[in-house]
Short mmCIF file of C-alpha atoms in Angstrom, two decimals:
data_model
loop_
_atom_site.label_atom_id
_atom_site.label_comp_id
_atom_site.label_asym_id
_atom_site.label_seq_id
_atom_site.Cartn_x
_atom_site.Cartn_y
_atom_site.Cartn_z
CA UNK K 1 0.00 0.00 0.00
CA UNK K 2 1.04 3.28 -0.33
CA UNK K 3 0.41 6.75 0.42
CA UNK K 4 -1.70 8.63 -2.95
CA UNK K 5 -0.59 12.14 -2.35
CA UNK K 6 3.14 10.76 -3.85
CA UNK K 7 1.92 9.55 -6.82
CA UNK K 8 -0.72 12.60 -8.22
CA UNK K 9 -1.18 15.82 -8.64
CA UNK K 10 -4.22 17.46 -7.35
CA UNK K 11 -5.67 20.71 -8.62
CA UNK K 12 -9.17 22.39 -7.97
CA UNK K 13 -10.91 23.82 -10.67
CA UNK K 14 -11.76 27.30 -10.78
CA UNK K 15 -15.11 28.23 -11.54
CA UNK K 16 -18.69 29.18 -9.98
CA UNK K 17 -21.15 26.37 -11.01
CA UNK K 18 -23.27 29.43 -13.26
CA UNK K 19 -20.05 29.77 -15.46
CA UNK K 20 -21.74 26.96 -18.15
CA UNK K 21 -23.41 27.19 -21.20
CA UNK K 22 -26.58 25.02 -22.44
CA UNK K 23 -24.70 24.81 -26.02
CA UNK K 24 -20.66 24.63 -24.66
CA UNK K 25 -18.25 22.93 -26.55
CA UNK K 26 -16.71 21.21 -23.54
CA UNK K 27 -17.46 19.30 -20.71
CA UNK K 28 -17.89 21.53 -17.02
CA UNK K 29 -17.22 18.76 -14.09
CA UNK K 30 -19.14 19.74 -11.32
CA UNK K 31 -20.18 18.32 -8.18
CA UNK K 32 -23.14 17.34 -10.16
CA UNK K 33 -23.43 13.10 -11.12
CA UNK K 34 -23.71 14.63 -14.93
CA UNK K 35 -21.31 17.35 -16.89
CA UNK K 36 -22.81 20.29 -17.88
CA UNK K 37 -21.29 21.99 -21.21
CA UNK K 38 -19.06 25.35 -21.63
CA UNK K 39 -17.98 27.38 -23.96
CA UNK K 40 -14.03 27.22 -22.68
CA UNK K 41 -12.12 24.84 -21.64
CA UNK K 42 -8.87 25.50 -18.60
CA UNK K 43 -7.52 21.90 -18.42
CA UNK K 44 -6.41 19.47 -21.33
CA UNK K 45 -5.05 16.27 -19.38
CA UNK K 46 -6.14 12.22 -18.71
CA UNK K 47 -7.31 12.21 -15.07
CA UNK K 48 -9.85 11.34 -12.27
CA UNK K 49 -12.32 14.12 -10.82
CA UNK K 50 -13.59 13.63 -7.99
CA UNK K 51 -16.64 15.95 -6.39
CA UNK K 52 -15.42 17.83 -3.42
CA UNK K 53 -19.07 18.41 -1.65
CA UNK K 54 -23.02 16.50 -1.68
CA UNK K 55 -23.19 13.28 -2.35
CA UNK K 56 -19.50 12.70 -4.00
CA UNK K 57 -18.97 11.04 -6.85
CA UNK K 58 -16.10 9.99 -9.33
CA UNK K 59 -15.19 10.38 -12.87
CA UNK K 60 -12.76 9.45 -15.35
CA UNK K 61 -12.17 11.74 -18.45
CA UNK K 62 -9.43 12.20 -20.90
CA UNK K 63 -9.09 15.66 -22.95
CA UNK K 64 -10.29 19.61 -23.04
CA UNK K 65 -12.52 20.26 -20.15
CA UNK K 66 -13.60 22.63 -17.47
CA UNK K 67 -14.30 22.51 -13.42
CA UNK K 68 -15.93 24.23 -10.64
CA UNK K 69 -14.25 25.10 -7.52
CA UNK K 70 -15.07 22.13 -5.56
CA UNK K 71 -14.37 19.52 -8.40
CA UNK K 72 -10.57 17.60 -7.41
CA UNK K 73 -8.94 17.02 -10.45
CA UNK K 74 -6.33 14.36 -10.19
CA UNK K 75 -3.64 13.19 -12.55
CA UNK K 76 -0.79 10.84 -12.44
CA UNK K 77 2.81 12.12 -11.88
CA UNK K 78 4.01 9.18 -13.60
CA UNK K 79 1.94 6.62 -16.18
CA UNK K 80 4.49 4.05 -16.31
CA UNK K 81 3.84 3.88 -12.54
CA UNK K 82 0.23 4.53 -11.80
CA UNK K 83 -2.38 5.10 -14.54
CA UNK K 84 -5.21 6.79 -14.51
CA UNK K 85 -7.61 4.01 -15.64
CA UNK K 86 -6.17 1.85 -12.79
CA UNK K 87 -6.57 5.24 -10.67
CA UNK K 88 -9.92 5.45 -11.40
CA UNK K 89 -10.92 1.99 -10.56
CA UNK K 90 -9.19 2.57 -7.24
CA UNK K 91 -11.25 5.59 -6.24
CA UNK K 92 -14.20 4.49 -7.34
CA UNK K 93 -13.75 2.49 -4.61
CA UNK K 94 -12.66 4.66 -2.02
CA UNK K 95 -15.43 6.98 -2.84
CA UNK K 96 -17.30 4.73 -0.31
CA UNK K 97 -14.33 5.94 2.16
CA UNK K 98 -14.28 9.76 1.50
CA UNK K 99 -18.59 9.85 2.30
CA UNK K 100 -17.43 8.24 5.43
CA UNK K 101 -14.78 10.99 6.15
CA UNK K 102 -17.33 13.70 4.96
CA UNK K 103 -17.81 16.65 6.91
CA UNK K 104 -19.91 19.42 7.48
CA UNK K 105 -24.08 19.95 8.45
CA UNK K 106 -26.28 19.62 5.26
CA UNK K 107 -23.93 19.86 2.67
CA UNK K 108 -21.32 17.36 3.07
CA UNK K 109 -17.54 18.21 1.69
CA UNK K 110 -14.00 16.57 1.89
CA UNK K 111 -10.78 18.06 2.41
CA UNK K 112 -7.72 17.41 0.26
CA UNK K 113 -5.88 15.64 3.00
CA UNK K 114 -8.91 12.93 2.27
CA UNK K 115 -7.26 11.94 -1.06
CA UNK K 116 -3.71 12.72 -0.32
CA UNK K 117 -3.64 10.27 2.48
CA UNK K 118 -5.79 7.61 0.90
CA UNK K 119 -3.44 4.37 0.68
CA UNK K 120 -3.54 3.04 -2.42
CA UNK K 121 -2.20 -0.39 -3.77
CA UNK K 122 0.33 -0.06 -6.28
CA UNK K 123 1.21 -2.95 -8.31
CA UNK K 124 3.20 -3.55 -11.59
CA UNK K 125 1.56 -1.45 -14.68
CA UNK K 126 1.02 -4.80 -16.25
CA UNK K 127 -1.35 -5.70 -13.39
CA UNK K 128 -3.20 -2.54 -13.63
CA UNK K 129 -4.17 -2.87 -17.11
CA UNK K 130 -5.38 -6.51 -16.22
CA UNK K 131 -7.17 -5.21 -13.45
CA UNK K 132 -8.50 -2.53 -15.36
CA UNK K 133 -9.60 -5.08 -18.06
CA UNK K 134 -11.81 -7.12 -15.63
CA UNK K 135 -13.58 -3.70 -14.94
CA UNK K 136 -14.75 -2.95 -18.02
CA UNK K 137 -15.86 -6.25 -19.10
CA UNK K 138 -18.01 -5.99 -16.06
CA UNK K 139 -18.89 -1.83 -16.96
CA UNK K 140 -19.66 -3.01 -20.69
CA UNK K 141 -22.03 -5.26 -19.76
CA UNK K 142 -23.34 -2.65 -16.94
CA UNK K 143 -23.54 -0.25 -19.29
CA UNK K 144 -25.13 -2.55 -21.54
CA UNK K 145 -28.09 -3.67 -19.12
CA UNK K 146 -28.57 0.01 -18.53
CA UNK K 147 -29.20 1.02 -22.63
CA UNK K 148 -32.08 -1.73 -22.53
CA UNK K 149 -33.88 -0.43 -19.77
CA UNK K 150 -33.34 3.15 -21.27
CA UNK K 151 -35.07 1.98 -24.15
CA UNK K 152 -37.58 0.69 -22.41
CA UNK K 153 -38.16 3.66 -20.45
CA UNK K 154 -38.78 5.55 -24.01
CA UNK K 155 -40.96 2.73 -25.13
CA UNK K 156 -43.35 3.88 -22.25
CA UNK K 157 -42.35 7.63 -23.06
CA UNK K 158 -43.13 7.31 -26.55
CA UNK K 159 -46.81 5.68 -25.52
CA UNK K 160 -47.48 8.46 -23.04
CA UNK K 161 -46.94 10.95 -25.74
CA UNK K 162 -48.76 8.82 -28.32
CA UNK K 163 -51.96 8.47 -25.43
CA UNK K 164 -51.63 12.10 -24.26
CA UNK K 165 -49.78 14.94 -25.98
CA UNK K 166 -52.02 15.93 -28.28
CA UNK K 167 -55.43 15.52 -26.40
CA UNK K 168 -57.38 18.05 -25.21
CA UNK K 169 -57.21 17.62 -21.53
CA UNK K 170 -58.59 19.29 -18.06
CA UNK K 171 -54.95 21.12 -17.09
CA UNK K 172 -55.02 21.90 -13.19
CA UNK K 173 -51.82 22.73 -10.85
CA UNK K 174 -50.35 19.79 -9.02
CA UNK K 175 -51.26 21.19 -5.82
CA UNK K 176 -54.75 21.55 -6.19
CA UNK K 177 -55.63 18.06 -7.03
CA UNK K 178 -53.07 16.72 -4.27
CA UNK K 179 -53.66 16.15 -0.74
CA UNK K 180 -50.15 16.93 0.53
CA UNK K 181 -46.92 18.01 -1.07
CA UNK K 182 -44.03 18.17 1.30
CA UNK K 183 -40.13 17.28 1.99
CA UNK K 184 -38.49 15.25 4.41
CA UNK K 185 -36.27 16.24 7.67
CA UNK K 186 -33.90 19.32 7.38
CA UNK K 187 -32.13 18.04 10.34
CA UNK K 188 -29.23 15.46 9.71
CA UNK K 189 -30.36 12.56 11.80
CA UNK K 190 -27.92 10.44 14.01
CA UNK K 191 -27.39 7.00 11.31
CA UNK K 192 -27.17 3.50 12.62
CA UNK K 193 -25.88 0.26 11.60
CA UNK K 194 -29.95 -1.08 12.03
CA UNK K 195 -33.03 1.00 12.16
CA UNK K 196 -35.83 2.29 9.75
CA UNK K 197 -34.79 2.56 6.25
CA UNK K 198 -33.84 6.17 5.29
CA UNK K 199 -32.86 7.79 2.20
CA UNK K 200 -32.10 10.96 -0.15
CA UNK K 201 -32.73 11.84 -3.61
CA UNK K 202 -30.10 9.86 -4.59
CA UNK K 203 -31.86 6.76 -3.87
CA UNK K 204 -33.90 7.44 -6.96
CA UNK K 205 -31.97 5.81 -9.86
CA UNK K 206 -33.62 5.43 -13.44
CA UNK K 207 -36.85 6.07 -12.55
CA UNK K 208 -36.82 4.11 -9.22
CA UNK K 209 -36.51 3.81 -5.75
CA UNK K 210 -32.83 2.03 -4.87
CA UNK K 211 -32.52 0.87 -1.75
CA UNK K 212 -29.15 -0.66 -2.19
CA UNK K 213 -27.09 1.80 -0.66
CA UNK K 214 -29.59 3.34 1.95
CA UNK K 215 -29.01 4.77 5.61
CA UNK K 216 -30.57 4.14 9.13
CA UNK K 217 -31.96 5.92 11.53
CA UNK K 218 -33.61 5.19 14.60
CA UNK K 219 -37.65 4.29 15.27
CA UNK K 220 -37.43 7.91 17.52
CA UNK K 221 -36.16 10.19 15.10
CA UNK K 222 -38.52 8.14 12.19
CA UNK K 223 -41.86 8.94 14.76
CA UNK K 224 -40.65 13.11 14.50
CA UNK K 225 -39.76 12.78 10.73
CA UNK K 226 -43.57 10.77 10.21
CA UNK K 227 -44.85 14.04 11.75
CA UNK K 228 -43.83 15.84 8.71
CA UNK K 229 -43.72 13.14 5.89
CA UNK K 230 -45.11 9.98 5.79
CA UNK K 231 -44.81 7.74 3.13
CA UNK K 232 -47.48 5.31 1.58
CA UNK K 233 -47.67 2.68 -0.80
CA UNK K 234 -48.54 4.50 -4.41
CA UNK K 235 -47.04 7.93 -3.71
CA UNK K 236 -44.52 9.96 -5.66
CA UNK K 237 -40.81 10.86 -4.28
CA UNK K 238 -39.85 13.54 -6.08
CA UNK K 239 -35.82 14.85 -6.08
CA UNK K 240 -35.45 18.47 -4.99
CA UNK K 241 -31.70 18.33 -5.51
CA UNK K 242 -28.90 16.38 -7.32
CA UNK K 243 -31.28 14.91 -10.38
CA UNK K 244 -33.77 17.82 -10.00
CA UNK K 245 -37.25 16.99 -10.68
CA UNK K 246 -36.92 12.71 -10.74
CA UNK K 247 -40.06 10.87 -9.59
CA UNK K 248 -40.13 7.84 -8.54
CA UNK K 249 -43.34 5.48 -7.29
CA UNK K 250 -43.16 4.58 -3.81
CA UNK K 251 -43.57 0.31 -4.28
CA UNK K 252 -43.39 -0.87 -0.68
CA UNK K 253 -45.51 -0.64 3.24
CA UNK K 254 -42.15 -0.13 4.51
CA UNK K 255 -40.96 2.81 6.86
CA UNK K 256 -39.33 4.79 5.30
CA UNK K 257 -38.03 8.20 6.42
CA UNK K 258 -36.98 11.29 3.99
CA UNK K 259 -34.29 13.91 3.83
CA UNK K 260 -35.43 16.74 2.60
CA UNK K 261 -34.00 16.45 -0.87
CA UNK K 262 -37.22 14.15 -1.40
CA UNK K 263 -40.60 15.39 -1.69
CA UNK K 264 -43.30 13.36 -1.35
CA UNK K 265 -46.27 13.71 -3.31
CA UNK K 266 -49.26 12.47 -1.69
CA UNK K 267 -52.50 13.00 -4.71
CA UNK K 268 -55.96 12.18 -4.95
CA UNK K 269 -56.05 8.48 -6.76
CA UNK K 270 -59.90 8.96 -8.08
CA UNK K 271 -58.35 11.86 -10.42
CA UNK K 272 -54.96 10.31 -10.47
CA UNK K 273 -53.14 6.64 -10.86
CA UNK K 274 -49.47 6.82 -9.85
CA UNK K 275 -48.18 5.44 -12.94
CA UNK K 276 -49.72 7.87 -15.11
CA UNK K 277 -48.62 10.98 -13.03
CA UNK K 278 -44.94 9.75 -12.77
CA UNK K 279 -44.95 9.48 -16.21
CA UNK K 280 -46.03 12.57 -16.76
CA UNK K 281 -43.90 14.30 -14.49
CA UNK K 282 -41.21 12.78 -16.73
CA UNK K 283 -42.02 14.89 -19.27
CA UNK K 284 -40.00 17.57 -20.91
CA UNK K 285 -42.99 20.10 -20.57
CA UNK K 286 -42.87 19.68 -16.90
CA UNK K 287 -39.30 19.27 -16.51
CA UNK K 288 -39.16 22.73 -17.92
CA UNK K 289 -41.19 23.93 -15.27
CA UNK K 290 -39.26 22.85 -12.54
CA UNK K 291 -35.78 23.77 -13.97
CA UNK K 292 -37.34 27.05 -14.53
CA UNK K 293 -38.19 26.85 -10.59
CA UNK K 294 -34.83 25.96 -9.83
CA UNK K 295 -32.91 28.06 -7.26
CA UNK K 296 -29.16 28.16 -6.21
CA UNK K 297 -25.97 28.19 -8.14
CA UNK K 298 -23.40 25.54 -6.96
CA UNK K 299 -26.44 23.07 -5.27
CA UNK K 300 -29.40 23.65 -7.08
CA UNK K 301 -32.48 22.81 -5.18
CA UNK K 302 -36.49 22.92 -5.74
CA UNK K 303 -38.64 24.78 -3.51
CA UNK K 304 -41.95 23.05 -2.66
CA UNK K 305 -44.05 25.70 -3.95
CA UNK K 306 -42.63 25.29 -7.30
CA UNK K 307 -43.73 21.80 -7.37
CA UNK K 308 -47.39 22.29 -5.93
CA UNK K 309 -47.76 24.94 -9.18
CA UNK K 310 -46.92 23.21 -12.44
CA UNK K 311 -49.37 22.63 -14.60
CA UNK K 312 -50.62 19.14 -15.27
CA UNK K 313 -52.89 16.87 -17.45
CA UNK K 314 -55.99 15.31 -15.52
CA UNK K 315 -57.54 12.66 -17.91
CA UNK K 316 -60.08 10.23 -17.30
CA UNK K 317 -59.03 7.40 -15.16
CA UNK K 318 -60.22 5.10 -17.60
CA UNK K 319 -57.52 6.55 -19.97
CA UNK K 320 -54.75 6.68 -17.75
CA UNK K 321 -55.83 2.63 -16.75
CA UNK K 322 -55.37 2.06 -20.28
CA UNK K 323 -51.59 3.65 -20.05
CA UNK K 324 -50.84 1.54 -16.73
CA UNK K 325 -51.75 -1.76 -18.07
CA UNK K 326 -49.13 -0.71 -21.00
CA UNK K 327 -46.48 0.11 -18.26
CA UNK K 328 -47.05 -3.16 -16.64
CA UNK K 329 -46.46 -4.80 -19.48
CA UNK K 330 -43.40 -2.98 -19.64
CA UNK K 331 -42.01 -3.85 -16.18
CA UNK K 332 -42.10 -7.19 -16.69
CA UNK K 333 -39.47 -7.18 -18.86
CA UNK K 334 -37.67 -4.27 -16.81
CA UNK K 335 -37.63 -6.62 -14.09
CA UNK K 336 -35.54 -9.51 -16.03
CA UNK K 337 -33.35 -7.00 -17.17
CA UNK K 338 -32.71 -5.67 -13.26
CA UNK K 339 -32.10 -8.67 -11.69
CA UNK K 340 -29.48 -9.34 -14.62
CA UNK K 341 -27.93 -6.03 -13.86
CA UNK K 342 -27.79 -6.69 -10.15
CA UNK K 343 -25.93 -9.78 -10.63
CA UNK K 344 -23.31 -7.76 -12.88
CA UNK K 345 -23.25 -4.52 -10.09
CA UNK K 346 -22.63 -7.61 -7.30
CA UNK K 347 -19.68 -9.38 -9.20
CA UNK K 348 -18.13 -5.19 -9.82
CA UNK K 349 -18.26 -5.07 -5.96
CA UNK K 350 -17.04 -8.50 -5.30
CA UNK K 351 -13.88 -7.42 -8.05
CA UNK K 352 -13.66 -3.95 -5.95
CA UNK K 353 -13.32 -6.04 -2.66
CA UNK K 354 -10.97 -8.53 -4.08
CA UNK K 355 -8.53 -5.73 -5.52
CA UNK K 356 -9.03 -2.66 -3.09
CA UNK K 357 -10.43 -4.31 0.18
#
């Protein structure tokens, strides 16, 4: 093992998060799971980035590119020694270590002595390219699972539209035909190693709730947080930050208890099934209205009032039955597809554990 700091050079980049452009040329890394784009770029290298603050995240990327202030960008001091591929593997690893070392209230950060200090396993470069091999068999075929249910996901877009875009439909604000929109605890609760299940907006993942990697808190602090969000089988979760605007169908009777980057969307299910309105909130009408809602710079966030106001489509329920049946349908190949992706996200983890510990 040895000590990363000796074998990369770290950097910060340099600008606020509002420095991109819709149309850019060039990637901007921020703390964000997806680039944005901008017009300029201030680094042209091979090299890991790694999100400084939120819910971190890693990245490998190789060419022109730009960064916001809280973005690490890492590079090899010497390829022939440690290469960034291999690097990459290694942190995406560790990532699980730096949310451990996290610090701060609601907006979590890491320091720079978090990644110098990190003790790497260094091996011969040989090695590294085999281990970096086995990785992205197992990525391809990740990556792979992921396109089908993508597709999938439009097929079920694509009918939506077909059903619904060009009718001539009641249009009412979300709020008024809801019978509670609100967000989960804005205090950071004490986690345990057992408890009630408890999660963030980044628990939804493609258009569902992922309770893989999930937190714990106790039945106490779940009784306060129930005061102010409950959850039921058939509501929404909507993200107010990191993938603004994602909805997600709540599928289970378990507790569950919600930061406040979730909303939950509690609606009136004689003018409104759950899979039709999570579709529709899908939609690049209404995902207009909520990025137009958007507040903040470097963690952008939804305010609940911005939610309870966009407009929305209120067809008949026999309609939207129609749609749901369709979805169904849908799902059942979904699920085939999942359980063949968790299989392939299990054997990454069991190659993570073998290499990194």
């Amino acid at each position: 093992m040895a000590r990363l700091g000796d074998y990369v050079r770290i950097r910060t980049g340099k600008l606020d998060a509002n420095a991109s452009s819709e149309n850019g040329q060039y990637p901007f890394f921020t703390c964000a799971v997806e680039p944005l784009k901008i017009d300029t770029y201030s680094y042209d290298c091979e090299c890991v980035l790694v999100a400084g603050n939120g819910d971190l995240n890693v990245k490998y990327y190789n060419g022109k590119f730009d960064a916001y202030q809280r973005t690490y960008i890492i590079e090899s001091i010497d390829k022939t020694i440690l290469s960034v591929p291999y690097l990459y593997c290694f942190l995406d690893k560790y990532v699980e270590e730096l949310r451990k070392q996290a610090i701060g209230g609601v907006i979590k950060y890491i320091k720079l002595g978090n990644l110098t200090e990190a003790q790497i396993p260094v091996c011969s470069i040989e090695s590294q390219e085999e281990i970096v091999a086995n990785f992205d068999r197992v990525n391809n075929l990740i990556s792979l699972r992921k396109q089908q249910l993508a597709k999938l996901d439009e097929l079920v877009k694509s009918r939506f539209v077909e059903m619904f875009e060009n009718g001539n439909y009641p249009v009412s604000k979300l709020g008024d035909v809801c019978l509670k929109i609100t967000d989960g605890t804005h205090k950071t609760p004490n986690y345990l190693n057992v408890g009630v299940t408890f999660i963030s907006a980044k628990n939804i993942v493609n258009g569902e709730l992922d309770f893989s990697d999930v937190k714990y808190i106790s039945e106490q602090e779940y009784v306060e947080i129930q005061k102010r969000c409950q959850t039921a089988e058939g509501d929404i979760l909507l993200s107010k930050s990191g993938s603004l605007g994602s909805p997600a169908i709540v599928k289970t009777t378990q507790k569950i208890g919600l930061f406040e980057s979730l909303a939950v969307i509690k609606f009136d299910r004689d003018k409104l099934l759950p899979e039709f309105l999570c579709e529709q909130l899908k939609m690049d009408k209404i995902q207009r209205q909520f990025k137009e809602g958007t507040k903040g710079v470097a963690i952008k966030h939804l305010h609940l009032g911005v939610i309870s106001n966009i407009n929305i489509i209120v067809p008949s329920i026999e309609l939207q039955r129609q749609f749901k049946i369709f979805v169904e349908q849908t799902d059942k190949s979904k699920f085939e597809i999942q359980k063949s992706l968790e299989k392939l996200e299990t054997l990454k983890k069991a190659l993570m554990q073998k290499y990194f510990g």
